[in-house]
Coordinates of C-alpha atoms and ligand atoms in Angstrom, one line a residue:
M1 CA 0.0 0.0 0.0
R2 CA 2.9 2.3 0.7
A3 CA 4.2 1.5 -2.8
A4 CA 0.8 2.6 -4.1
G5 CA 1.3 6.0 -2.4
Y6 CA -1.0 5.5 0.7
N7 CA 0.1 6.9 4.0
S8 CA -0.1 4.2 6.6
D9 CA -2.6 6.1 8.8
V10 CA -5.0 6.0 5.9
F11 CA -5.5 2.2 6.3
E12 CA -4.1 1.2 9.7
G13 CA -6.8 -0.1 12.0
K14 CA -9.5 0.0 9.3
P15 CA -11.5 -2.9 8.0
V16 CA -10.1 -3.9 4.6
I17 CA -12.9 -4.3 2.2
G18 CA -12.3 -6.2 -1.0
I19 CA -14.3 -5.1 -4.0
C20 CA -14.6 -8.3 -6.1
N21 CA -15.3 -6.9 -9.6
S22 CA -16.4 -9.0 -12.5
W23 CA -16.1 -6.0 -14.9
S24 CA -14.8 -6.9 -18.3
E25 CA -15.0 -5.4 -21.8
L26 CA -15.7 -9.0 -22.9
N27 CA -19.0 -8.8 -20.9
N28 CA -21.3 -5.9 -21.8
C29 CA -23.7 -6.9 -19.1
N30 CA -21.1 -6.1 -16.5
M31 CA -19.4 -3.1 -18.2
N32 CA -20.9 -0.5 -15.8
L33 CA -19.4 -2.2 -12.8
R34 CA -16.4 0.2 -12.8
D35 CA -18.7 3.0 -12.0
V36 CA -20.5 0.8 -9.4
A37 CA -17.1 0.0 -7.8
E38 CA -16.2 3.7 -7.5
A39 CA -19.5 4.4 -5.8
V40 CA -19.0 1.4 -3.5
K41 CA -15.6 2.8 -2.5
R42 CA -17.1 6.1 -1.6
G43 CA -19.4 4.3 0.8
V44 CA -16.6 2.2 2.3
W45 CA -14.4 5.3 2.8
A46 CA -17.3 7.2 4.3
A47 CA -18.0 4.4 6.8
G48 CA -14.3 4.2 7.9
G49 CA -13.2 1.2 5.8
F50 CA -10.4 0.8 3.4
P51 CA -11.6 -0.4 0.0
L52 CA -9.4 -2.4 -2.4
E53 CA -10.8 -3.5 -5.8
F54 CA -9.6 -6.7 -7.4
P55 CA -10.6 -8.4 -10.6
T56 CA -11.8 -12.0 -11.2
I57 CA -12.8 -13.9 -14.2
S58 CA -15.9 -12.5 -15.8
L59 CA -18.5 -14.6 -17.7
G60 CA -20.4 -12.9 -20.5
E61 CA -23.1 -15.0 -22.2
T62 CA -22.8 -13.3 -25.5
Y63 CA -19.2 -14.3 -26.3
I64 CA -18.0 -17.2 -24.3
R65 CA -18.0 -20.6 -26.1
P66 CA -18.8 -23.4 -25.7
T67 CA -20.8 -22.1 -22.7
T68 CA -20.3 -19.9 -19.6
M69 CA -21.6 -22.8 -17.6
L70 CA -18.4 -24.6 -18.3
F71 CA -16.6 -21.9 -16.3
R72 CA -19.1 -21.0 -13.5
N73 CA -17.2 -23.3 -11.1
L74 CA -13.8 -21.9 -12.2
M75 CA -15.1 -18.4 -11.4
A76 CA -16.4 -19.6 -8.1
M77 CA -13.0 -21.0 -7.3
D78 CA -11.3 -17.7 -8.4
V79 CA -13.6 -15.7 -6.1
E80 CA -13.3 -18.1 -3.1
E81 CA -9.5 -18.4 -3.3
M82 CA -8.9 -14.6 -3.8
I83 CA -11.1 -13.8 -0.9
R84 CA -9.4 -16.4 1.2
A85 CA -5.8 -15.7 0.1
N86 CA -5.9 -11.9 0.6
P87 CA -6.0 -10.1 3.9
L88 CA -9.7 -9.0 3.6
D89 CA -12.1 -8.4 6.4
G90 CA -15.2 -8.1 4.2
V91 CA -16.0 -8.3 0.5
V92 CA -18.5 -6.6 -1.9
L93 CA -19.4 -8.8 -4.8
L94 CA -20.1 -7.0 -8.1
C95 CA -22.1 -9.3 -10.4
G96 CA -24.4 -9.0 -13.4
C97 CA -24.5 -11.4 -16.3
D98 CA -26.1 -14.9 -15.7
K99 CA -23.2 -17.0 -14.2
T100 CA -21.4 -14.2 -12.4
T101 CA -24.0 -14.0 -9.6
P102 CA -24.1 -17.7 -8.7
A103 CA -20.3 -18.0 -9.1
Q104 CA -19.7 -15.2 -6.7
L105 CA -22.3 -16.5 -4.2
M106 CA -20.8 -19.9 -4.3
G107 CA -17.3 -18.6 -3.8
A108 CA -18.3 -16.2 -1.0
A109 CA -20.3 -18.9 0.8
S110 CA -17.3 -21.1 0.9
A111 CA -14.9 -18.4 1.9
D112 CA -17.4 -17.2 4.5
I113 CA -16.2 -13.7 5.5
P114 CA -18.8 -10.8 5.7
S115 CA -20.0 -10.4 2.1
I116 CA -22.6 -8.3 0.3
M117 CA -23.6 -8.4 -3.3
I118 CA -24.5 -5.6 -5.8
S119 CA -25.5 -6.1 -9.4
S120 CA -25.0 -4.1 -12.6
G121 CA -28.8 -3.9 -13.0
P122 CA -31.0 -4.5 -16.0
M123 CA -30.6 -2.5 -19.2
L124 CA -33.3 -0.2 -20.3
A125 CA -36.2 -1.4 -22.5
G126 CA -35.6 -1.4 -26.2
N127 CA -37.9 0.3 -28.8
W128 CA -38.1 -0.6 -32.5
R129 CA -40.5 1.3 -34.8
G130 CA -42.9 1.9 -32.0
Q131 CA -42.7 -1.6 -30.6
R132 CA -41.2 -2.1 -27.1
I133 CA -38.7 -4.9 -27.4
S134 CA -36.5 -6.9 -25.0
S135 CA -33.1 -8.5 -25.2
G136 CA -33.4 -12.3 -25.4
T137 CA -37.1 -13.0 -25.5
D138 CA -38.1 -10.6 -28.3
G139 CA -34.7 -11.0 -30.0
R140 CA -35.4 -14.7 -30.4
K141 CA -38.9 -14.1 -31.8
L142 CA -37.6 -11.5 -34.2
F143 CA -34.7 -13.8 -35.2
D144 CA -37.3 -16.6 -36.0
Q145 CA -39.0 -14.0 -38.3
Y146 CA -35.6 -13.4 -39.9
R147 CA -35.0 -17.1 -40.4
S148 CA -38.3 -17.6 -42.1
G149 CA -37.7 -14.6 -44.4
K150 CA -40.2 -12.2 -42.8
I151 CA -37.6 -9.5 -42.0
G152 CA -34.3 -8.8 -43.7
D153 CA -30.7 -8.0 -42.9
E154 CA -31.3 -4.3 -42.6
E155 CA -34.1 -4.6 -40.1
L156 CA -32.2 -7.1 -38.1
N157 CA -29.3 -4.8 -37.8
E158 CA -31.6 -2.0 -36.8
I159 CA -33.2 -4.2 -34.2
E160 CA -29.9 -5.1 -32.6
G161 CA -29.2 -1.4 -32.1
C162 CA -32.6 -0.8 -30.6
I163 CA -32.5 -3.8 -28.2
S164 CA -28.9 -3.1 -26.9
R165 CA -29.1 0.6 -26.1
T166 CA -27.6 0.7 -22.7
L167 CA -25.2 -1.3 -20.6
G168 CA -26.6 -3.7 -18.0
H169 CA -27.9 -7.3 -18.0
C170 CA -30.9 -8.6 -20.0
T171 CA -34.1 -6.7 -19.4
V172 CA -36.4 -9.6 -19.0
M173 CA -36.8 -12.1 -16.1
G174 CA -34.0 -14.2 -17.6
T175 CA -31.3 -15.8 -15.6
A176 CA -29.5 -12.6 -14.8
S177 CA -32.6 -10.8 -13.4
T178 CA -33.7 -14.0 -11.7
M179 CA -30.4 -14.7 -10.0
T180 CA -29.8 -11.1 -8.8
S181 CA -33.4 -11.0 -7.5
L182 CA -32.8 -14.3 -5.7
A183 CA -29.6 -13.0 -4.2
E184 CA -31.7 -10.2 -2.8
A185 CA -34.5 -12.6 -1.7
M186 CA -32.0 -14.8 0.1
G187 CA -30.7 -11.8 2.0
M188 CA -27.3 -11.2 0.3
M189 CA -28.2 -7.8 -1.4
L190 CA -29.7 -4.6 -0.1
T191 CA -33.5 -4.3 -0.3
G192 CA -34.6 -3.0 -3.7
C193 CA -31.1 -3.3 -5.3
A194 CA -31.7 -6.0 -7.9
S195 CA -34.4 -4.2 -9.9
I196 CA -32.8 -0.8 -10.4
P197 CA -31.9 -0.3 -14.1
A198 CA -28.2 -0.1 -14.8
P199 CA -28.1 3.5 -16.0
D200 CA -30.3 4.9 -13.3
S201 CA -28.5 7.1 -10.8
R202 CA -30.2 5.2 -8.0
R203 CA -27.9 2.3 -8.8
L204 CA -24.9 4.3 -7.9
Q205 CA -26.6 5.6 -4.7
I206 CA -27.4 2.0 -3.6
S207 CA -23.8 1.2 -4.4
E208 CA -22.6 3.8 -2.0
T209 CA -25.0 2.5 0.6
T210 CA -23.7 -1.1 0.0
G211 CA -20.1 0.2 0.6
R212 CA -21.2 1.8 3.9
R213 CA -23.0 -1.3 4.9
I214 CA -20.2 -3.8 4.4
V215 CA -18.1 -1.9 6.9
E216 CA -20.8 -2.3 9.5
M217 CA -21.2 -6.0 8.6
V218 CA -17.5 -6.5 9.4
H219 CA -18.1 -5.1 12.8
E220 CA -21.1 -7.3 13.2
D221 CA -19.3 -10.4 11.9
L222 CA -22.3 -10.9 9.6
K223 CA -21.1 -13.8 7.3
P224 CA -22.9 -15.7 4.5
S225 CA -23.3 -18.7 6.7
R226 CA -25.6 -16.7 9.0
I227 CA -27.6 -15.4 6.1
I228 CA -27.8 -18.3 3.6
T229 CA -29.7 -20.9 5.5
R230 CA -32.3 -23.6 4.4
E231 CA -35.0 -21.1 5.2
S232 CA -33.5 -18.2 3.2
L233 CA -32.8 -20.6 0.3
E234 CA -36.5 -21.6 0.4
N235 CA -37.3 -17.9 0.3
A236 CA -35.3 -17.7 -2.9
V237 CA -37.1 -20.7 -4.4
I238 CA -40.5 -19.3 -3.5
T239 CA -39.6 -15.9 -4.9
C240 CA -38.3 -17.6 -8.1
M241 CA -41.7 -19.3 -8.5
A242 CA -43.6 -16.0 -8.0
L243 CA -41.3 -14.3 -10.5
G244 CA -41.6 -16.9 -13.2
G245 CA -37.9 -17.1 -12.9
S246 CA -35.3 -18.9 -15.0
T247 CA -35.0 -22.7 -15.0
N248 CA -31.3 -22.1 -14.5
A249 CA -32.0 -21.0 -10.9
V250 CA -32.7 -24.6 -10.0
V251 CA -29.1 -25.6 -10.8
H252 CA -27.5 -22.5 -9.3
L253 CA -29.5 -22.5 -6.0
I254 CA -28.7 -26.2 -5.4
A255 CA -25.0 -25.4 -6.0
I256 CA -25.0 -22.4 -3.6
A257 CA -26.8 -24.5 -1.0
G258 CA -24.2 -27.3 -1.4
R259 CA -21.4 -24.9 -0.5
L260 CA -22.9 -24.6 2.9
G261 CA -23.8 -28.2 3.3
I262 CA -27.6 -27.6 2.8
K263 CA -29.3 -30.3 0.8
L264 CA -31.7 -28.4 -1.5
T265 CA -33.4 -30.9 -3.9
L266 CA -35.6 -30.9 -7.0
A267 CA -38.4 -32.1 -4.7
D268 CA -38.1 -28.8 -2.7
F269 CA -38.6 -26.9 -6.0
D270 CA -41.6 -28.9 -7.0
R271 CA -43.2 -28.6 -3.5
L272 CA -42.7 -24.9 -3.3
S273 CA -43.8 -24.4 -6.9
R274 CA -47.1 -26.1 -6.1
S275 CA -47.8 -23.8 -3.2
T276 CA -46.6 -20.5 -4.8
P277 CA -48.7 -18.5 -7.3
Y278 CA -47.0 -16.9 -10.3
L279 CA -47.5 -13.1 -9.9
T280 CA -44.9 -11.3 -12.0
N281 CA -46.1 -10.2 -15.5
V282 CA -42.6 -9.9 -17.0
K283 CA -41.2 -11.6 -20.1
P284 CA -40.5 -14.3 -21.0
S285 CA -43.5 -15.7 -19.1
G286 CA -45.4 -12.4 -19.0
E287 CA -45.7 -9.2 -21.0
Y288 CA -43.6 -6.4 -19.4
L289 CA -39.9 -5.7 -18.9
M290 CA -37.6 -5.3 -15.9
E291 CA -37.9 -1.5 -16.2
D292 CA -41.7 -1.8 -15.7
F293 CA -41.1 -4.2 -12.8
F294 CA -38.8 -1.6 -11.2
H295 CA -41.3 1.3 -11.6
S296 CA -44.1 -1.0 -10.2
G297 CA -42.2 -1.4 -6.9
G298 CA -39.6 -4.0 -8.0
L299 CA -38.7 -7.0 -6.0
P300 CA -39.6 -5.6 -2.6
A301 CA -43.2 -5.1 -3.8
L302 CA -43.3 -8.7 -5.1
M303 CA -41.8 -10.1 -1.9
K304 CA -44.2 -8.1 0.2
E305 CA -47.1 -9.7 -1.8
I306 CA -45.8 -13.2 -1.0
L307 CA -44.7 -12.4 2.5
P308 CA -47.3 -14.8 4.0
L309 CA -45.5 -17.6 2.1
L310 CA -41.9 -16.6 3.1
H311 CA -39.8 -17.3 6.2
R312 CA -40.1 -13.8 7.4
D313 CA -37.5 -13.9 10.2
C314 CA -34.5 -14.7 7.9
L315 CA -31.6 -12.4 8.6
T316 CA -30.3 -10.3 5.7
V317 CA -27.3 -8.1 4.9
T318 CA -29.2 -5.1 6.3
G319 CA -28.8 -6.7 9.7
K320 CA -32.6 -6.9 9.8
S321 CA -35.2 -9.6 8.9
I322 CA -37.0 -9.9 5.6
S323 CA -40.2 -8.6 7.0
E324 CA -38.5 -5.6 8.6
N325 CA -36.9 -4.8 5.2
L326 CA -40.2 -4.9 3.4
E327 CA -42.2 -2.7 5.8
K328 CA -42.2 0.3 3.4
A329 CA -42.5 -1.8 0.2
Q330 CA -45.5 -1.0 -2.1
C331 CA -46.9 -2.1 -5.4
Y332 CA -47.6 0.8 -7.8
N333 CA -48.9 -1.3 -10.7
A334 CA -51.0 -4.4 -10.0
E335 CA -50.9 -5.2 -13.7
V336 CA -47.2 -5.9 -13.5
I337 CA -47.0 -7.3 -10.0
R338 CA -50.2 -9.1 -9.4
P339 CA -51.7 -9.4 -5.9
L340 CA -51.7 -12.8 -4.2
S341 CA -55.5 -12.9 -4.5
S342 CA -55.4 -12.5 -8.3
P343 CA -52.3 -14.4 -9.6
L344 CA -51.4 -15.0 -13.3
H345 CA -51.3 -18.7 -12.5
H346 CA -52.2 -20.5 -9.3
E347 CA -48.8 -22.4 -9.3
G348 CA -45.2 -21.2 -9.6
G349 CA -43.2 -20.8 -12.8
L350 CA -41.3 -24.2 -12.7
A351 CA -42.2 -27.8 -12.5
I352 CA -40.1 -30.9 -11.9
L353 CA -40.8 -34.0 -14.0
H354 CA -39.9 -37.6 -13.4
G355 CA -40.4 -40.8 -15.4
N356 CA -38.5 -43.5 -17.3
L357 CA -36.9 -40.7 -19.5
C358 CA -35.6 -38.7 -16.5
P359 CA -35.3 -40.9 -13.4
N360 CA -33.4 -38.2 -11.6
G361 CA -35.6 -35.4 -12.8
A362 CA -36.1 -32.8 -15.5
V363 CA -37.3 -29.2 -15.5
I364 CA -40.0 -27.4 -17.4
K365 CA -41.3 -23.8 -17.2
P366 CA -45.0 -24.2 -17.7
T367 CA -45.6 -20.4 -17.5
A368 CA -43.5 -19.9 -20.7
A369 CA -45.0 -23.0 -22.4
S370 CA -48.0 -23.4 -24.7
P371 CA -50.9 -24.6 -22.4
E372 CA -52.2 -27.0 -25.0
L373 CA -48.9 -28.9 -25.1
L374 CA -48.5 -29.4 -21.4
Q375 CA -50.2 -32.7 -21.8
H376 CA -48.9 -34.2 -25.0
R377 CA -48.3 -37.6 -26.7
G378 CA -46.2 -37.6 -29.8
K379 CA -43.6 -39.4 -31.9
A380 CA -40.0 -38.5 -31.3
Y381 CA -37.7 -37.0 -33.9
V382 CA -34.2 -37.4 -32.5
F383 CA -31.0 -35.4 -33.0
E384 CA -28.0 -37.3 -31.7
N385 CA -26.2 -34.1 -30.8
H386 CA -26.3 -30.3 -31.3
E387 CA -24.3 -30.4 -34.5
Q388 CA -26.8 -32.7 -36.1
M389 CA -29.6 -30.5 -34.9
E390 CA -28.0 -27.5 -36.5
Q391 CA -27.5 -29.3 -39.8
Q392 CA -31.1 -30.4 -40.0
V393 CA -33.3 -27.8 -38.3
D394 CA -33.5 -25.5 -41.3
L395 CA -34.0 -28.1 -44.0
D396 CA -36.9 -27.5 -46.2
Y397 CA -38.3 -31.0 -45.3
L398 CA -38.1 -33.1 -42.2
P399 CA -40.5 -36.0 -41.4
I400 CA -42.2 -34.0 -38.6
D401 CA -45.4 -32.2 -37.9
R402 CA -46.9 -30.1 -35.1
N403 CA -47.3 -33.2 -32.9
T404 CA -43.7 -34.3 -33.1
V405 CA -41.5 -34.3 -30.0
L406 CA -38.0 -33.1 -30.8
V407 CA -35.4 -34.8 -28.7
M408 CA -31.7 -33.8 -28.6
K409 CA -29.1 -35.9 -26.9
N410 CA -25.6 -35.0 -25.6
G411 CA -26.3 -31.5 -24.3
G412 CA -25.5 -32.2 -20.6
P413 CA -22.6 -31.3 -18.3
K414 CA -20.3 -34.0 -19.7
G415 CA -21.9 -34.7 -23.0
A416 CA -21.9 -31.2 -24.6
P417 CA -19.6 -30.5 -22.6
G418 CA -20.4 -27.8 -20.0
F419 CA -24.2 -28.0 -20.0
P420 CA -24.8 -25.2 -22.6
E421 CA -28.1 -23.4 -23.3
W422 CA -28.8 -25.7 -26.3
G423 CA -32.1 -26.9 -24.8
W424 CA -34.2 -24.2 -26.5
L425 CA -34.1 -26.2 -29.8
P426 CA -35.0 -23.8 -32.5
M427 CA -38.3 -24.4 -34.2
P428 CA -37.7 -26.2 -37.5
K429 CA -38.0 -23.8 -40.4
M430 CA -40.5 -25.9 -42.2
L431 CA -42.9 -25.7 -39.2
L432 CA -42.3 -21.9 -38.8
K433 CA -43.3 -21.5 -42.4
Q434 CA -46.5 -23.4 -41.7
G435 CA -47.2 -21.0 -38.8
V436 CA -46.4 -23.5 -36.1
K437 CA -44.8 -21.5 -33.2
D438 CA -44.2 -24.2 -30.6
I439 CA -43.8 -28.0 -30.3
V440 CA -42.5 -30.1 -27.4
R441 CA -38.8 -30.2 -27.2
I442 CA -36.7 -32.3 -24.8
S443 CA -33.0 -32.4 -24.0
D444 CA -30.4 -32.8 -21.2
A445 CA -29.2 -29.3 -21.9
R446 CA -30.2 -26.0 -20.3
M447 CA -31.9 -23.0 -21.9
S448 CA -31.5 -19.3 -21.6
G449 CA -33.8 -17.7 -19.0
T450 CA -35.0 -15.4 -21.7
S451 CA -36.3 -18.3 -23.8
F452 CA -39.9 -19.7 -23.9
G453 CA -41.8 -22.6 -25.3
T454 CA -42.8 -26.1 -24.3
V455 CA -39.2 -27.1 -23.5
V456 CA -38.1 -29.9 -21.1
L457 CA -34.6 -29.4 -19.9
H458 CA -31.9 -30.7 -17.5
V459 CA -32.9 -34.4 -18.1
A460 CA -30.9 -36.4 -15.5
P461 CA -28.9 -38.5 -15.7
E462 CA -27.7 -37.1 -19.0
S463 CA -27.4 -39.2 -22.1
A464 CA -23.6 -39.1 -22.3
I465 CA -23.3 -41.1 -19.0
G466 CA -25.9 -43.6 -20.0
G467 CA -29.1 -41.8 -19.0
P468 CA -32.3 -43.1 -20.7
L469 CA -32.6 -40.1 -23.0
G470 CA -29.8 -41.7 -24.9
I471 CA -31.9 -44.8 -25.9
V472 CA -34.7 -42.8 -27.5
Q473 CA -35.0 -43.3 -31.2
T474 CA -36.9 -41.5 -33.9
G475 CA -40.5 -42.9 -34.0
D476 CA -40.6 -43.8 -30.3
E477 CA -43.7 -42.4 -28.5
V478 CA -43.1 -39.8 -25.8
V479 CA -45.7 -38.8 -23.2
L480 CA -45.5 -35.5 -21.4
D481 CA -47.9 -34.8 -18.6
V482 CA -46.9 -31.7 -16.6
A483 CA -50.0 -31.8 -14.3
A484 CA -48.9 -35.3 -13.3
R485 CA -45.2 -34.2 -13.4
T486 CA -44.2 -37.1 -15.7
L487 CA -42.2 -37.6 -18.8
N488 CA -42.0 -41.1 -20.3
V489 CA -41.2 -43.0 -23.4
T490 CA -43.7 -45.8 -24.1
L491 CA -41.2 -48.6 -24.3
S492 CA -41.2 -51.8 -22.3
P493 CA -38.7 -52.2 -19.4
D494 CA -37.1 -55.1 -21.5
E495 CA -36.7 -52.9 -24.5
I496 CA -35.2 -50.1 -22.4
A497 CA -32.8 -52.6 -20.7
K498 CA -31.8 -54.0 -24.1
R499 CA -31.1 -50.6 -25.6
S500 CA -29.3 -49.4 -22.4
A501 CA -27.0 -52.5 -22.5
Q502 CA -25.6 -51.2 -25.8
F503 CA -24.5 -47.9 -24.3
V504 CA -20.9 -47.0 -25.1
T505 CA -19.3 -44.1 -23.1
P506 CA -18.3 -41.4 -25.5
K507 CA -14.6 -40.3 -25.8
P508 CA -14.1 -37.4 -23.3
H509 CA -14.0 -33.9 -24.9
Y510 CA -10.8 -32.9 -23.0
D511 CA -7.7 -34.8 -21.9
R512 CA -5.9 -32.0 -20.2
G513 CA -6.3 -28.7 -18.2
Y514 CA -9.5 -27.2 -16.7
G515 CA -11.7 -29.2 -19.2
K516 CA -10.4 -32.4 -17.8
L517 CA -10.9 -31.3 -14.2
F518 CA -14.5 -30.3 -15.2
L519 CA -15.3 -33.6 -16.8
E520 CA -13.9 -35.6 -13.9
H521 CA -15.6 -33.7 -11.1
V522 CA -18.8 -32.0 -12.4
T523 CA -22.0 -33.3 -10.8
Q524 CA -25.3 -33.8 -12.6
A525 CA -28.0 -31.2 -13.2
D526 CA -30.1 -32.4 -10.2
E527 CA -27.1 -31.9 -8.0
G528 CA -26.3 -28.4 -9.1
C529 CA -23.3 -29.2 -11.4
D530 CA -20.8 -28.0 -8.8
F531 CA -17.6 -29.9 -8.6
D532 CA -17.8 -32.8 -6.1
F533 CA -14.8 -31.5 -4.1
L534 CA -16.2 -28.0 -3.7
R535 CA -19.3 -28.9 -1.8
A536 CA -19.2 -28.6 1.9
V537 CA -17.9 -31.7 3.6
E538 CA -20.2 -31.5 6.6
P539 CA -23.9 -31.2 6.0
N540 CA -25.7 -28.4 7.9
S541 CA -29.2 -29.7 7.3
Ligands
LIG601 FE1 -25.7 -11.1 -20.0 FE2 -28.3 -11.7 -20.8 S1 -26.4 -11.8 -21.9 S2 -27.6 -11.1 -18.9

């Protein structure tokens, strides 16, 4: 510090606050975090702390290939080890794009020093020729129109500029908005923080407050292990259901829980989904955008609405309970945040399926699906892998129709590798031309939280390790029944056993480096896809 020009009395005796910044020019969603960091520092100084910013890996969805999910655990390790290795008393976690939030929470939970999170915030709503448009969800719909020739290159270029008009993360209830909201719901972020748009000056104001608060948290020894408990994680799950949040939250919350030895399971998600109404009218499940959600009262208004369902006494980074934090929360637009008495759907946004195709579970987002397809029986058309799907999906003819069930194998943690967002299989061009907008699609991959459709994801165990999805052949009959929470192929147990016996483990994608470590230690989707050696050794509950 002396080498950097600080006099010793500037830092001696003060809590040292690390500012763990995932800013990167390779991640537009997090590119305002330098400004956020400066505001956090002002708060730390003002409260008598000594702020020191440090970089970590940043994971931006738009550029990283094959998938950011391959690197979530690497970022979590970076965060954990840098917190642990440096002489820090507390840490502020600066997140934004999808994986940066769970990676930081996982790392901070393992390091377990006083920690508080602040996000980049959602970007502003887009506007194209009088039409309000969103990143992700509308982008995909408009791209389908481009694929089917309804709009051209010039319009597509114009749309890009209109959608991406500010920094910040995606402006729908995709994975980024879901995970930052759930960080707040579980108590790791100041009340109201997650919903403030990225360019809004109130984001910098709450950054300052976050900086002040972490200094107090150090004095209170308020660590993640006191905040992230089974009850607070259940609050996050309940909030996710009321938000119509991303399917990716299932994997990330299970992984965060695992860092503290808490066994959160798919059964917990299904149980809490059945008892939580879906209230948030934001895309991809609803109609509005994150900016509207913020102006309607944001996450505090939503959480106040579902307060009767939450564990109200959970401690948060404010040093107060959830119910104390929400005392002043108000809803200003009941069209965007519905009252508990008049939900958009009587159950939550996610459902967990089981059956002979997914013995260890699969996930579907019924609120973003076509209601008429939630009970469906159809013949499978199978893609053996993503490459084959890409080669075929735009062919002028495929032997499929609106009743077909598209199946894609080898999209899971080991098979893809890295568990990419390939699960939103594009609608085949020949069906788009016929005006068909949705069919049932099944894979062991994930999908972007901004996506929509009748899409079954996270099939476990995955096909690449011998899961039953791998035995499905074109022409087999598949039965989806979301109300009954089942997904089956109508094959006899003998036929399943016969086909399974022929399974040959594919050659691993990596034989060295981080990829090898990933393949050897990643757990399956239903276990959170954390590395087996990073989970807490001693269970807490
Ligand atoms: Fe970063 Fe959507 S691409 S949040």
